[in-house]
Short mmCIF file of C-alpha atoms and ligand atoms in Angstrom, two decimals:
data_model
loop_
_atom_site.label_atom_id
_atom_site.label_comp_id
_atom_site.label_asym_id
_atom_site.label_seq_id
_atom_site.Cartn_x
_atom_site.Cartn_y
_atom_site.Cartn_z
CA UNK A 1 22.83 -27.18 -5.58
CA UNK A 2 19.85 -28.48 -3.82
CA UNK A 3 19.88 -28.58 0.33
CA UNK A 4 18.20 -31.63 1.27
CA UNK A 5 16.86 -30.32 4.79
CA UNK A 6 14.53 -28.07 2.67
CA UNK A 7 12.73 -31.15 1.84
CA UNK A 8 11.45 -31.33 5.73
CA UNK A 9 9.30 -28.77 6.81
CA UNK A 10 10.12 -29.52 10.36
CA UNK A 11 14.00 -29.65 10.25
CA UNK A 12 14.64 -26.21 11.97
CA UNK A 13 17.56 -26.68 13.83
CA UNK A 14 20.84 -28.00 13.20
CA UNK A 15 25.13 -28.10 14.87
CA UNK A 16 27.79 -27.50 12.16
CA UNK A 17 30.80 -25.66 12.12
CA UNK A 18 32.54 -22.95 10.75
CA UNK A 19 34.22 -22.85 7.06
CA UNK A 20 35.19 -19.36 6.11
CA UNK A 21 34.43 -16.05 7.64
CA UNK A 22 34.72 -12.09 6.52
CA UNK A 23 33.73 -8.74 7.63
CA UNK A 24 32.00 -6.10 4.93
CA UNK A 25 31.09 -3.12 6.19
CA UNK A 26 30.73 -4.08 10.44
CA UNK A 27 28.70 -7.24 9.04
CA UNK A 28 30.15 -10.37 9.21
CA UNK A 29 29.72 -12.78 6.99
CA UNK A 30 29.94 -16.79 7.27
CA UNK A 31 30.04 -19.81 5.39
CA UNK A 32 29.28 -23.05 7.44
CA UNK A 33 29.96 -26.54 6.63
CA UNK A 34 26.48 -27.57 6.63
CA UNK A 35 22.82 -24.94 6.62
CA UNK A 36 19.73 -25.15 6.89
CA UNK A 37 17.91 -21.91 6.36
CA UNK A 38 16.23 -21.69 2.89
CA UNK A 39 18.03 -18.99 0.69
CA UNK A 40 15.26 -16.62 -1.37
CA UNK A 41 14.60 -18.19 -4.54
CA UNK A 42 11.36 -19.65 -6.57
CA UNK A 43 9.51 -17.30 -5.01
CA UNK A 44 9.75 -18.04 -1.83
CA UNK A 45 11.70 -15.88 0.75
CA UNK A 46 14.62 -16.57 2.70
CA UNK A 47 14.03 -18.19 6.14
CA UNK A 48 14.61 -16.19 9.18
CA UNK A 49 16.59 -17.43 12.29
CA UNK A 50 19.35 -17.36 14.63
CA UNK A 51 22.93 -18.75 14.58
CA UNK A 52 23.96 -19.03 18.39
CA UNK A 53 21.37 -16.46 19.57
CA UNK A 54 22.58 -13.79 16.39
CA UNK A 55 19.71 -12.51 14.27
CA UNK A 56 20.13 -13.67 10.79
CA UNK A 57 20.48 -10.22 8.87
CA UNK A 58 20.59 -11.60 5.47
CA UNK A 59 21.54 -15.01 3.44
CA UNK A 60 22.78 -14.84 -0.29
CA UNK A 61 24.56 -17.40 -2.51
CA UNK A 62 28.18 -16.28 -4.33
CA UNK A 63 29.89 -18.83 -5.93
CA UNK A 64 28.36 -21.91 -4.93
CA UNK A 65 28.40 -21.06 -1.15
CA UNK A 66 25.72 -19.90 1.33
CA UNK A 67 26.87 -16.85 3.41
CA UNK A 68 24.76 -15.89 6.59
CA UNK A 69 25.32 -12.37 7.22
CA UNK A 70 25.48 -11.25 11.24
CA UNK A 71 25.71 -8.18 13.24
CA UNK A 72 28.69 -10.12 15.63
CA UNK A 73 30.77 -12.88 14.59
CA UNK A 74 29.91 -16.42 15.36
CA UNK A 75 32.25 -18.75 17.14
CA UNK A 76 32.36 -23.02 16.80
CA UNK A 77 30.30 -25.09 17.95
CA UNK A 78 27.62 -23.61 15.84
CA UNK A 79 23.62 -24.08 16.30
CA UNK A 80 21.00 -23.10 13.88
CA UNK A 81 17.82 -22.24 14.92
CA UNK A 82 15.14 -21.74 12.21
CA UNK A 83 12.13 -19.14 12.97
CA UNK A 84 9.20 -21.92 12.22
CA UNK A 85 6.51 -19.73 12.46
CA UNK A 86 7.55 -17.73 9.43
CA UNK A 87 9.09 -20.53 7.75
CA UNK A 88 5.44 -22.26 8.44
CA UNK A 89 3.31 -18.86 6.80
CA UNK A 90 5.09 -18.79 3.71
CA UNK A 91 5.64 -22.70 3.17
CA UNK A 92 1.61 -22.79 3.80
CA UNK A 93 0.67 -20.12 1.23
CA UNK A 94 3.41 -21.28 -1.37
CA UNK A 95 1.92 -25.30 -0.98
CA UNK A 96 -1.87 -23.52 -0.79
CA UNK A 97 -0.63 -22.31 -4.73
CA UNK A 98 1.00 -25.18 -5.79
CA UNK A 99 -2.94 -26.89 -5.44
CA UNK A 100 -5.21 -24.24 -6.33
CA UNK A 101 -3.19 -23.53 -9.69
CA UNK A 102 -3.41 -26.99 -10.36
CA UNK A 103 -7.02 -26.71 -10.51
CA UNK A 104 -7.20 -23.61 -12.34
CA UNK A 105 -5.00 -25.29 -14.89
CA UNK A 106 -6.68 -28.12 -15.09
CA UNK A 107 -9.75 -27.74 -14.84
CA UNK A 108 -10.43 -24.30 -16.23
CA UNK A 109 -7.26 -24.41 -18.93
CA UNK A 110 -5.57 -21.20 -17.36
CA UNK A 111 -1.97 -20.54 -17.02
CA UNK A 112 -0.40 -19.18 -14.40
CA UNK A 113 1.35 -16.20 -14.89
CA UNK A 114 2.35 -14.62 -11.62
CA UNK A 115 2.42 -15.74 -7.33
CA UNK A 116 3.14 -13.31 -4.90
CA UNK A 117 3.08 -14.12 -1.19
CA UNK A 118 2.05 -11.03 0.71
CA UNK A 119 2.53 -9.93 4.03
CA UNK A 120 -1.57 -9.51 4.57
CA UNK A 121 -2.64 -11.64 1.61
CA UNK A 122 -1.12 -13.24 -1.19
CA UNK A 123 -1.84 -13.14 -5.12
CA UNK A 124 -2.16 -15.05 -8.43
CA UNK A 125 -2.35 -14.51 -11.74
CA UNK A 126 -3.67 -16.99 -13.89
CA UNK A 127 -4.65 -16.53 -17.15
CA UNK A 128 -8.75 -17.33 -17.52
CA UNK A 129 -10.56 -15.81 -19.78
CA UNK A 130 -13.42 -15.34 -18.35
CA UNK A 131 -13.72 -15.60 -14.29
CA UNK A 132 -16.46 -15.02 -11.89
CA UNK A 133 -16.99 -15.61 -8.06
CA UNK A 134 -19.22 -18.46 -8.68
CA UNK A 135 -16.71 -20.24 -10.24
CA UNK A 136 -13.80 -19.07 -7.52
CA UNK A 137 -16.41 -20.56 -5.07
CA UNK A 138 -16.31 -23.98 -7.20
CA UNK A 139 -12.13 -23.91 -7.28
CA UNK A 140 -12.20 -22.90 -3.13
CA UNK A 141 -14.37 -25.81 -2.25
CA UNK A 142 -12.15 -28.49 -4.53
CA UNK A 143 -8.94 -27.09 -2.50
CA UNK A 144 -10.51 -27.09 0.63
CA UNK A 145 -12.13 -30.90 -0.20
CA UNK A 146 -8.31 -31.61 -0.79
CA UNK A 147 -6.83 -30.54 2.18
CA UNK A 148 -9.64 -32.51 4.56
CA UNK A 149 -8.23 -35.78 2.37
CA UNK A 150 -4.80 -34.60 3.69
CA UNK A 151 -3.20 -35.65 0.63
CA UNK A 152 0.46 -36.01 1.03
CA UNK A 153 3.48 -33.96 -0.63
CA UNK A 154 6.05 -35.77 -1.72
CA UNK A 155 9.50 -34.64 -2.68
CA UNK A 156 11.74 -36.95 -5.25
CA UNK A 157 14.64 -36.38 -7.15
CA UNK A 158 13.99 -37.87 -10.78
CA UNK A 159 16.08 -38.09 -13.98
CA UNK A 160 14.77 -36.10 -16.83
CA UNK A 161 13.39 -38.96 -18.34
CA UNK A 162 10.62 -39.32 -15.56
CA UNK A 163 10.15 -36.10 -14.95
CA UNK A 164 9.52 -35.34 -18.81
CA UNK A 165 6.82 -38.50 -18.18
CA UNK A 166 4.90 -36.54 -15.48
CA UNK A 167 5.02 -33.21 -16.44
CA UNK A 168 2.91 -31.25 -19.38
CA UNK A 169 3.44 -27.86 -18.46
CA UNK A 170 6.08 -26.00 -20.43
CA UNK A 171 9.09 -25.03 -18.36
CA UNK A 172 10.19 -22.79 -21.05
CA UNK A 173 13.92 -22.91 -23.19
CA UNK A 174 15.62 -21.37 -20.31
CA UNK A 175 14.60 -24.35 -18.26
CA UNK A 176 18.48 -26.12 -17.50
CA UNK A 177 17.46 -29.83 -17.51
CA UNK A 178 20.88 -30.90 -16.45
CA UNK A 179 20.82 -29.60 -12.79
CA UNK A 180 19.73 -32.07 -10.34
CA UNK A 181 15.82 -32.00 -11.02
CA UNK A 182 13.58 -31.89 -7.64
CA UNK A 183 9.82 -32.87 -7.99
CA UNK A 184 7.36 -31.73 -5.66
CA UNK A 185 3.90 -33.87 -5.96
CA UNK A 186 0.52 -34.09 -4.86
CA UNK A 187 -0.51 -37.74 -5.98
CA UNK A 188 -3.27 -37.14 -8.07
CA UNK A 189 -3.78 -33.64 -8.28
CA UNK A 190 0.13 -32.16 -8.87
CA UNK A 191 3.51 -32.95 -9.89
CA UNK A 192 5.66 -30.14 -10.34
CA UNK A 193 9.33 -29.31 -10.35
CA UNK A 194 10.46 -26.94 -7.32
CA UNK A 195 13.17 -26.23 -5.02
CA UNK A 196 11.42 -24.66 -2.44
CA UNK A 197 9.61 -25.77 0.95
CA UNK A 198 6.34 -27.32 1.35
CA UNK A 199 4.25 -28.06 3.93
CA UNK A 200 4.37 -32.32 4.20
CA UNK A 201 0.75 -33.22 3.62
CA UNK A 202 -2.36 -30.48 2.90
CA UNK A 203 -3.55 -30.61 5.99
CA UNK A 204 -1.12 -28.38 7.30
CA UNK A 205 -2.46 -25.56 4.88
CA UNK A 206 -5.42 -25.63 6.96
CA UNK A 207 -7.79 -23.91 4.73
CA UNK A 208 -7.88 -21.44 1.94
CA UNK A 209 -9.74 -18.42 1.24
CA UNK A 210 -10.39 -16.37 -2.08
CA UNK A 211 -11.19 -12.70 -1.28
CA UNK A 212 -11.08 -11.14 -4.75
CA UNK A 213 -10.48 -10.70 -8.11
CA UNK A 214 -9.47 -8.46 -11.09
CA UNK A 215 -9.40 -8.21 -14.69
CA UNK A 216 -5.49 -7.36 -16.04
CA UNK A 217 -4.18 -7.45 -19.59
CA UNK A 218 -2.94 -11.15 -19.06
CA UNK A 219 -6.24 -12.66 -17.10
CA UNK A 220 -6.98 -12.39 -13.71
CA UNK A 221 -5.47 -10.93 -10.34
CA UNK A 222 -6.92 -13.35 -7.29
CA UNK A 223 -6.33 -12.56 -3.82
CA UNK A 224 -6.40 -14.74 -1.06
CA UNK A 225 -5.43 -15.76 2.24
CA UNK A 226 -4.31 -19.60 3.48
CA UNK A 227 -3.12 -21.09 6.80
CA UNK A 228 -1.63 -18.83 9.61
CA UNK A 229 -2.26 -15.76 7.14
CA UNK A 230 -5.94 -16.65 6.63
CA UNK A 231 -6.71 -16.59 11.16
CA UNK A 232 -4.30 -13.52 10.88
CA UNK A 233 -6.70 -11.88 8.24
CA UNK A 234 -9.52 -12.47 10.25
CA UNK A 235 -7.97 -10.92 13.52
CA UNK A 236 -6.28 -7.54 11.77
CA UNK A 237 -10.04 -6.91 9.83
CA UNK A 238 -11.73 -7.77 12.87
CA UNK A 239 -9.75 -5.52 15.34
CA UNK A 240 -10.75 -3.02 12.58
CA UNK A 241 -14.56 -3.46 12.47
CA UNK A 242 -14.77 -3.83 15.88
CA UNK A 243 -12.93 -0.39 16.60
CA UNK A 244 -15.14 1.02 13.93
CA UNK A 245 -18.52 -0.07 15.36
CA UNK A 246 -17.87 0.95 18.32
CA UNK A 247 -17.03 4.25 17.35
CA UNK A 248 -19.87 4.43 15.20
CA UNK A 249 -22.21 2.97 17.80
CA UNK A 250 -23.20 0.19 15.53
CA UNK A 251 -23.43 -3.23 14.82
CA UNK A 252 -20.43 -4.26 12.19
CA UNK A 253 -22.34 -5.46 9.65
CA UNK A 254 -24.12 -2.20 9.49
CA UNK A 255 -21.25 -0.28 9.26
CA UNK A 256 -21.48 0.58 5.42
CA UNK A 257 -24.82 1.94 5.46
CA UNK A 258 -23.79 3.79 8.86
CA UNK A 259 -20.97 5.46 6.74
CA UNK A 260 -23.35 6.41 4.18
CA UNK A 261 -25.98 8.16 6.12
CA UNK A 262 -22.92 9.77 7.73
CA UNK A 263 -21.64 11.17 4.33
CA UNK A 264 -25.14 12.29 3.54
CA UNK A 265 -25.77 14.06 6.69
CA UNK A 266 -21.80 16.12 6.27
CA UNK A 267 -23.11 17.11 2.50
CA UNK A 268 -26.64 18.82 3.71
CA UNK A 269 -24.24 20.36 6.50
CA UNK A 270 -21.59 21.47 4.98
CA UNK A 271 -24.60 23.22 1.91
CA UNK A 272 -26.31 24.67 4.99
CA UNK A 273 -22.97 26.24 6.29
CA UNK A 274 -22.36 27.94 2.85
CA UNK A 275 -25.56 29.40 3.13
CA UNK A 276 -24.67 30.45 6.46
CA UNK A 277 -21.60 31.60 5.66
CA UNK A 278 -23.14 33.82 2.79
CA UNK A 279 -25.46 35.40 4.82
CA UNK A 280 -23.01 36.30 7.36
CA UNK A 281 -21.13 38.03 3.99
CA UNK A 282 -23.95 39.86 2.99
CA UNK A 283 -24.19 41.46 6.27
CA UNK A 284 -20.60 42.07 6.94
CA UNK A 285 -21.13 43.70 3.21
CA UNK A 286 -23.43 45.99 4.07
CA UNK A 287 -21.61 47.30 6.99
CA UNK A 288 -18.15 47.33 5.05
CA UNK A 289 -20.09 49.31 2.66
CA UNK A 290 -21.83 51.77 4.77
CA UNK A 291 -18.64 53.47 4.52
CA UNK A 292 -19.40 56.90 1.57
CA UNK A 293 -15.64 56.23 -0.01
CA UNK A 294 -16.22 54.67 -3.19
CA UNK A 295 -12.59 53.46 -2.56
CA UNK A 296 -11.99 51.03 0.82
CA UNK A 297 -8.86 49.46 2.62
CA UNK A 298 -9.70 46.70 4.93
CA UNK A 299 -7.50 44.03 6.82
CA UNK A 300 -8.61 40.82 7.62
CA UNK A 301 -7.34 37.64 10.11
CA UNK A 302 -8.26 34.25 11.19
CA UNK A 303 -10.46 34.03 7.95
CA UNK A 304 -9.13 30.96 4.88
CA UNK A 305 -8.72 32.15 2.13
CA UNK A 306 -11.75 31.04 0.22
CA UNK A 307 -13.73 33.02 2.60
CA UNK A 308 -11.83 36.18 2.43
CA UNK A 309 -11.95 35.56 -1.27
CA UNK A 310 -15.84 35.23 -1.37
CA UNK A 311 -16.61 38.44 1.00
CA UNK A 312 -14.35 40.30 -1.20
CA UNK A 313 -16.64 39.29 -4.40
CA UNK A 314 -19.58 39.69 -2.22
CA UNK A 315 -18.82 43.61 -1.20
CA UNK A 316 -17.95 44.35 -5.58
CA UNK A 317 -20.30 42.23 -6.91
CA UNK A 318 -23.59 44.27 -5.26
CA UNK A 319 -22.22 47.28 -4.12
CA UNK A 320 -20.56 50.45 -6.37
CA UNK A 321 -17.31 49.96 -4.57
CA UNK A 322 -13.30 49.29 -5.04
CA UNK A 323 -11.28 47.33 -2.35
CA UNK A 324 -8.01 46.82 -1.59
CA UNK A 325 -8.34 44.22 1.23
CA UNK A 326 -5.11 41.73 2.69
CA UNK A 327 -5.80 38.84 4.68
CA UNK A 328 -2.54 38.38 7.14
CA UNK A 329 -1.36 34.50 7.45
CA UNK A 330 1.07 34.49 10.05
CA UNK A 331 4.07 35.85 7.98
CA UNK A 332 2.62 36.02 4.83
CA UNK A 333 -0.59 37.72 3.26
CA UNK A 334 -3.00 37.38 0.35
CA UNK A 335 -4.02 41.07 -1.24
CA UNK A 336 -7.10 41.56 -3.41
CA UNK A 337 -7.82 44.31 -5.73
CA UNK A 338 -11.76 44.18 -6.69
CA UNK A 339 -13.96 46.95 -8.20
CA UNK A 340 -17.90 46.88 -9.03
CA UNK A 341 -18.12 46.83 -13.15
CA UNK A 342 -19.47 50.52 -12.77
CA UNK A 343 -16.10 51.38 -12.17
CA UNK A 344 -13.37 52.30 -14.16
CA UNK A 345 -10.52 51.61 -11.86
CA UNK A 346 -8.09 48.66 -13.41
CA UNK A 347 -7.56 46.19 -10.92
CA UNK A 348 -4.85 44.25 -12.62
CA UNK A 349 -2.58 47.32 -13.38
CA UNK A 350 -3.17 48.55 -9.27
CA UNK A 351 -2.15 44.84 -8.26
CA UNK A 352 0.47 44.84 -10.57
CA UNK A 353 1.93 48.17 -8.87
CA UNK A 354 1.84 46.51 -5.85
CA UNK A 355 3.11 43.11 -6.46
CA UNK A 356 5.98 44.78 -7.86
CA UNK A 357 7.38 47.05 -5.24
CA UNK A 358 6.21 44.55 -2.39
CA UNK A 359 7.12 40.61 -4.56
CA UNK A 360 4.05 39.56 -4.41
CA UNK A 361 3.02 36.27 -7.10
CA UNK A 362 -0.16 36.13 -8.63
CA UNK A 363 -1.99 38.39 -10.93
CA UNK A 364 -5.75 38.69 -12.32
CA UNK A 365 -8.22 40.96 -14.91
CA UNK A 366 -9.63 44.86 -14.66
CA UNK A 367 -12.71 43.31 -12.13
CA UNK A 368 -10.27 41.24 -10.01
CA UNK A 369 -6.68 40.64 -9.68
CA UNK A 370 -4.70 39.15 -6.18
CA UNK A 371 -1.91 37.56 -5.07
CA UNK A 372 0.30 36.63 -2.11
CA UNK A 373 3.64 37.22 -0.34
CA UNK A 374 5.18 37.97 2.94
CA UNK A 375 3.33 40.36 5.34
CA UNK A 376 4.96 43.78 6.24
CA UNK A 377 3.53 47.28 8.12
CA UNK A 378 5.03 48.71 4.71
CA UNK A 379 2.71 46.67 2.57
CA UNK A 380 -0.44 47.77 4.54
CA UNK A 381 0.85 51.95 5.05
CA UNK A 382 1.44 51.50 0.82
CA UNK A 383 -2.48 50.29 -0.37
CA UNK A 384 -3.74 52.82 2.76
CA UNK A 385 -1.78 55.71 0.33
CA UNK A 386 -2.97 54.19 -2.43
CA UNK A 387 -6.68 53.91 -1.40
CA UNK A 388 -6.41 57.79 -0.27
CA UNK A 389 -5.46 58.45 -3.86
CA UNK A 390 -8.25 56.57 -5.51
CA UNK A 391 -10.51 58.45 -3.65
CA UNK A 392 -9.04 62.04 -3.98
CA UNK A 393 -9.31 61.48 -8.25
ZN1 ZN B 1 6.85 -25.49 -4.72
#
């Protein structure tokens, strides 16, 4: 079933009149004697629009008929308005692939595999074997050479019999040869057989831009940007630069190396601040220390955890001490049980007593066991007791 308006870019609005209508779910749903919105298929997406001011939700084929789905229901006469700015983007990028896969067919012998049109760039996957930006350079300027000759696309309907005389690309078994057959061709570079909507002549892609590539199992993933989508590219990464050099102070093309003296400068910080950070542990150590129990309680706030972790290995690892020391978060706490080696307290089996009356999670060896769980006055009162006892044996 092939709608002849999709052969004209341009023909965006239409009158018709109602033939059937039904409600699903608060949506209503209508078939019209005549349409002109594209329905997703080949790739390309459905058109958007309006049917008497109503948004088009959604258009599907069932059984032969186009249903436009609404929020309200639609009353005769009916007008059809096409969104031709959207319908323009995709048409654009869909004709920009119909030409540069030519070229990468025919002139480099790879397939294609896979076109995607994206919202910020599009994609194709064409099966080269080998593929490098000199040679995406060569295939940009013969599509951009093409669209300054404004070559025009013509749509025909042929009979198998010269279609089969134009084409010598493999449609595949699946391909059903007794539909109506629509050709799509650029005269001398293309002729291909597609239902979907092209722009009328190539200079209405305006221009097309390769911006990358990868290597996948098949060939080669290339990303680019034609038409409305390439000026669009240009804004969105310029707003960005521009943001970031002025944040940064700097000019945009110097951005990179402004992020990389950037990172350098946060890694000497951020080694300077550990050493900072261990000094201020070795003094807090000292005083912690100072105290003659062998056997210490301490409680600790507004310190991370790694921190209260590392002044806890800091006090057993140079002093002939055992701790029992909880860091409150909020509702919850973190408890570590430490000892110098000297000692021959078991700091897994104390945690272990703990964890179990209080539901703590975690565990640990002899030199160092913790663990966390909620907070509680109980908690604390219960490794005071404990440390008392340690230091009475
Ligand atoms: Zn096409």
């Amino acid at each position: 079933m092939l709608n002849k308006h999709y052969d004209n870019l341009f023909d965006v609005e239409l009158d018709t009149t109602i033939k059937k209508t039904k409600t699903i779910e608060h949506q209503v749903h209508t078939v019209f004697n005549d349409t002109i919105f594209y329905v997703k298929s080949g790739g390309m997406e459905s058109d958007r629009g309006w049917i008497n001011n109503e948004e088009l939700i959604d258009i599907y084929v069932e059984d032969q008929e186009v249903w436009h789905v609404t929020s309200n229901p639609i009353e005769n006469p009916v007008h059809m308005q096409v969104d031709f700015n959207y319908r323009l983007f995709k048409s654009q990028i869909h004709s920009a692939q119909h030409l540069m896969c030519t070229i990468m067919n025919t002139d480099y012998h790879a397939k294609t595999i896979m076109f995607k049109t994206g919202e910020i760039e599009s994609e194709i996957e064409m099966g080269f074997e080998s593929l490098n930006r000199e040679i995406l350079n060569e295939i940009e300027r013969k599509c951009n050479q093409h669209i300054r000759e404004d070559v025009p696309i013509i749509i025909a309907y042929p009979t198998k019999e010269e279609a089969l005389k134009n084409i010598w690309e493999d449609y595949g078994d699946d391909f059903d040869w007794d539909t109506q057959l629509r050709s799509v061709s650029i005269p001398g570079i293309d002729y291909d057989l597609c239902a979907c909507i092209h722009v009328p002549s190539l200079r209405f892609i305006q221009g097309i831009k390769f911006l990358g590539y990868e290597k996948t199992t098949r060939g080669f993933k290339i990303s680019f940007v034609a038409g409305t989508q390439l000026f669009d590219y240009i804004q969105k990464h310029y707003d960005v630069f521009h943001e970031a050099s002025k944040s940064l102070a700097i000019a945009q093309l110097e951005i990179n190396d402004s992020i990389q003296k950037l990172f350098q400068e946060k890694k000497e910080l951020t080694s300077s601040l550990n050493d900072y950070k261990q000094k201020y542990f070795d003094y807090l150590a000292k005083d912690i220390a100072s105290d003659p129990s062998t056997y210490i309680f301490k409680e600790f706030t507004d310190m991370d955890i790694k921190s209260f972790q590392q002044c806890c290995s800091t006090i057993t690892n140079h002093y002939e001490k055992g701790i029992i020391f909880i860091l409150k978060l909020d509702e919850k706490c973190h408890v570590v049980v430490s000892k110098n080696k000297a000692l021959p307290l078991l700091a897994n089996e104390v945690f272990k007593g703990i964890a179990t009356t209080f539901e703590l999670k975690g565990g640990g060896n002899p030199g160092i066991s913790q663990g966390g769980g909620m907070y509680s006055n109980e908690l604390v009162e219960h490794c005071k007791q404990l440390i008392v006892k340690m230091n009475e044996d």
